[in-house]
Amino acid sequence: MKRPQVLIGAAIFLIALVIPVFVRNDYFLQVIFRLFLFATLGLAWNLVGGYAGQLSLGHAAFFGIGAYGLALLSKGASPWLAILGGVVASMVAAVIIGSVSFRLRGPYFCLATIAFAEVVRLIAKNLPNVTGGDVGTPVPSLFPQNTMMSFYYACVVLTIAAFAINAWVERSRFGYYLMAIREDEDTALSVGVNTARVKLWSLLLSAAISAVAGALYASLFLFIVPDPVLGIELSVEISILPMLGGAGTLLGPVVGSLVLETANEVFKNIFKEAHLLIYGILVVLVVLFLPEGIVGTLMRKLRWFKAAPPPAFAATPPPGPAEESRRVPLPQPE
Amino acid sequence: MDWLYPFLQAVLNGILTGALYALIAMGMALIFGVMRIVNFAHGAFLMLGMYATWVIFEYGHVNPYFGFLAAGALLFAIGMAVYAGLVRHVPVQAEFMIILLTLGVSLISVDTVLLVFGADYHQLNFALLGKNFRMGQISLNAPWLISFAIALLAAFALYFFVMRTMFGRAARAIAQNPYSAPLMGINIHRVQAVTFGIGAAAAGIAGGLLLPVFYLYPDVGHLFNLKSFLMVVMGGMGSIEGAAAAGLVLGVVESLTSLYWGNEWALVVDFVLFILVLSFKPSGIFGSQRA
Amino acid sequence: MRPRASAVLIVVAVLSLAVLIGCQNKGAGNTIKIGVITSLTGSQAAFGQAHKNGYAIALEEINAKGGVNGKKIELDFYDDQSKPDQAVQGVNKLVDQDHVPIIIGSYSSESTRAIVPVVTAKQVPLLIPTAVADNIMQTGSQWIFRLCAGSGDYAKSTLDFLKNNGNPKTLAIVYENTNFGQANFNSMNALATAAGMNVVDTEAYQASSPDYKSLLQRVKGKNPEAVYLASYLLDATTLMRQSETVNLNPKYYTSAGTGFAIAEFPTDKGAGKYANYTYSVSQWLPTAKWAGSKEFDDKFFQLTKTHPSFHALQAYVALIVAVEAMKKNMTSPAAIRDQIRAIDIPMTPFGPIKFDAKGQNAHPALVTQIQNQQYKVVWPPDAAEAKPIYPTPTWAERKKKGEL
């Protein structure tokens, strides 16, 4: 194996699978569940935001549709079928969102995804007869005992699956197409990559994973309301963690989630109301000093990471005249 | 004729609200136009402007219709500082990292205000707030009118500053071509710092004007942040006059949606309108081709 | 390159330091912990702050008297960040890691609804101070106890009052599009229709908007005799001021408490004179007849320089109830649960406390009217301190009389 990131990932997952043998504390399990939930979402986001370089700030829509899919469809069917329904609904949403958004680039794309997610959230709020509105709707349990442990394992397994998909994408022709689009969409187009289709596939894959994560989340809490599962705060969190970890790298989303979610929880217990301030400072520090994310920067530093593809954003040339960076006149030599 | 007065009233209300939206959006459009920065801290700047105005009203007993000037000055300084201390140091092409950076600035501002002033809601109360002008069935609220007038003045001032001064010319030169602008002797960092400051100041002034007719709490900027994204894009990204027009349009559309369909759908209509504009005319409803 | 490397070091150092501090969080020996979940940050932080102040006052009183059975009480706060999943995480932390025998919280209905299954599974009693949505008590959990009256009680009291005072036939419901607003809308819509009223207009609105004039114009177009509003303070103020602007004149402005029922609303920090004549359902007011209300108001004012909302008082009383229930046994959740069930406190600042079989405290939902910028209880008759004034004079009449 020439891919140290895969090895490190495998090690993390092995540890994760063993943890419950030693820890029987629902709080720790839930915190780690959350770490892996966001690692999953980060990995899903990474397909679109990392490899393809399309910054989506609307991933809460896919997550929330998965959650509501389980809640609403299970009224007439088994919960596992309902999850499937949620995944399909989420992919349909991805087609709609993608068909409009992918024609746009840079900040336009980013803002379009926000707008779509907000529309989904507001519809969930405004149609109480269908979704229960803000009063909320109950969600069936996926596991007989509904223990934290079952959800913990389910989530780790889901993360492993998402990680495997990322690992495959990174080395597949499909993945190379995505990275080509990230580096220069026009050139990719000119050498015969069907960029529209490739981007859409990445979004579909991403939406499906996010929807399963959403269903898992909803089932753990047995009850959902729109804002926490569809809100922009969630979308931001889904994108911020992999970016700080290193977008377009295999380990980035996992490391980002492990480090920052842990930081968030620890800060909350120590600093109380001030925790968001500390968190904000941490975000600013990472941006200033690790602009390629934690893993991205490490990759550059350490030789044995070199086998992996280049990190996403730092090396990205301006995609087109409209999206040129305007802050400093000339590209800095690295 | 029963429908006419409610309709006219709603349009007028929409214009009054829209002028404030416009001022907020112009600040964001200026920053976006010159630097291509999607500024997620803009709502936080607005919030800081509201708090500044509130503090000098509460402790210095300065009328908010003068206090907003101080808010503008403070936010100008904060904007310059954020640029010089943070934005400037992020590598050029990491445009998404800038988004994260502004998100971090927003988190820091909101939580600092929360720690200093507490999470409590505050609002102003003075006699003028209850004054209404009535003409037949149409009525207009005095503080809304005053805020509208000042916002309009501020918007024009901003427009002339960008279009008619040396500085504005330099800023537009950077917007058009950041590579050749410095060759013409433009100090790019200084101009961008001032631009960022002015953008923040516009948000601060809008905050000061919003305060009398609204209320404040640490998270108040959030909603306006999203709305100004919509306006900036709909106006044609980076066009400040387009953003201003989009602000007025959005104000009126919201008001009419509330009247004919229901207030809870107003925001939905905002977003759908936005998506439609992006789908069919990505350069913005008022967009020239210069973006 | 060098600053980057040092930054990595700084970040790592900060993190590890934080973890170290976090791990050394050991409880002292002679204290007993009570778990508290509330919203210290996020969209509901203002109310979490009210909770925190209420708890602080109760805590000081209790520990000044020597705590429980010689042990001092310590509060173990968990910030749910105004998010339901974090509230659940809070229960898991408080129970599994900190081993608290009882939990009080959370602030909002959605967070509270989310933690009910967890406290039930973990068999820890939960005292609910402020969450009014009816679906919380409908879970049928044996481990939850709610101090406040629910949204159904709000609607019932209001309808009783209206029926006996002029009996209006048409009603418009205006509510913020949140859990609180929708819960109150659902209750009122169902009960009003059942009571034979004609609900002519229902308006949800996006909370924290600066402009509700078009919405109020719609209401005006339907010409209802009574309006029922569910709003928080600042929207309540905006709504009343803008009702004057659009000249909306129903015979009754009734409301589901909250924004319309807190001490600041009729003062200059709220709607001031525009608040006059509005009715609201009230959980508690600083002027309530229950013993200790005034003292609490004074203490709160000393602490914060503002008058307390009922949220703060409910938190205060919740802690007192928790301590009362711990007097016999302060470690076993099951024993404490049984004690809460048996509790019968004849007088607190929140009135008598006694829970029914479902865990609901029989708290009366009073109807008050603001007269001359003062809250007056007008319903039920045995608690009334003033006669209701209806129909509400039109805005023009009030201007003419110099009331505005």
Coordinates of C-alpha atoms in Angstrom, one line a residue, chain C residues 37 84 94 97 99 114-116 172 225 248 252 270 310 319 333 339 341 372 383 391 400 403:
Chain C
I37 CA -29.7 22.0 30.5
P84 CA -32.3 19.6 20.3
L94 CA -25.1 14.8 33.0
Q97 CA -20.5 11.2 33.3
H99 CA -24.1 11.1 37.6
A114 CA -36.1 15.7 22.3
I115 CA -34.8 14.8 25.7
V116 CA -37.9 13.1 27.0
A172 CA -57.9 35.6 13.8
E225 CA -63.8 40.6 16.4
L248 CA -56.3 47.5 13.0
Y252 CA -60.1 42.1 21.7
G270 CA -41.5 47.3 25.4
F310 CA -41.7 34.4 34.1
L319 CA -34.7 24.3 41.5
P333 CA -33.2 9.0 40.8
Q339 CA -40.7 12.3 46.0
R341 CA -44.8 12.8 42.6
N372 CA -53.0 52.0 32.2
A383 CA -58.6 35.7 41.0
P391 CA -64.4 46.4 23.4
K400 CA -58.2 61.6 20.9
E403 CA -53.8 57.8 25.7

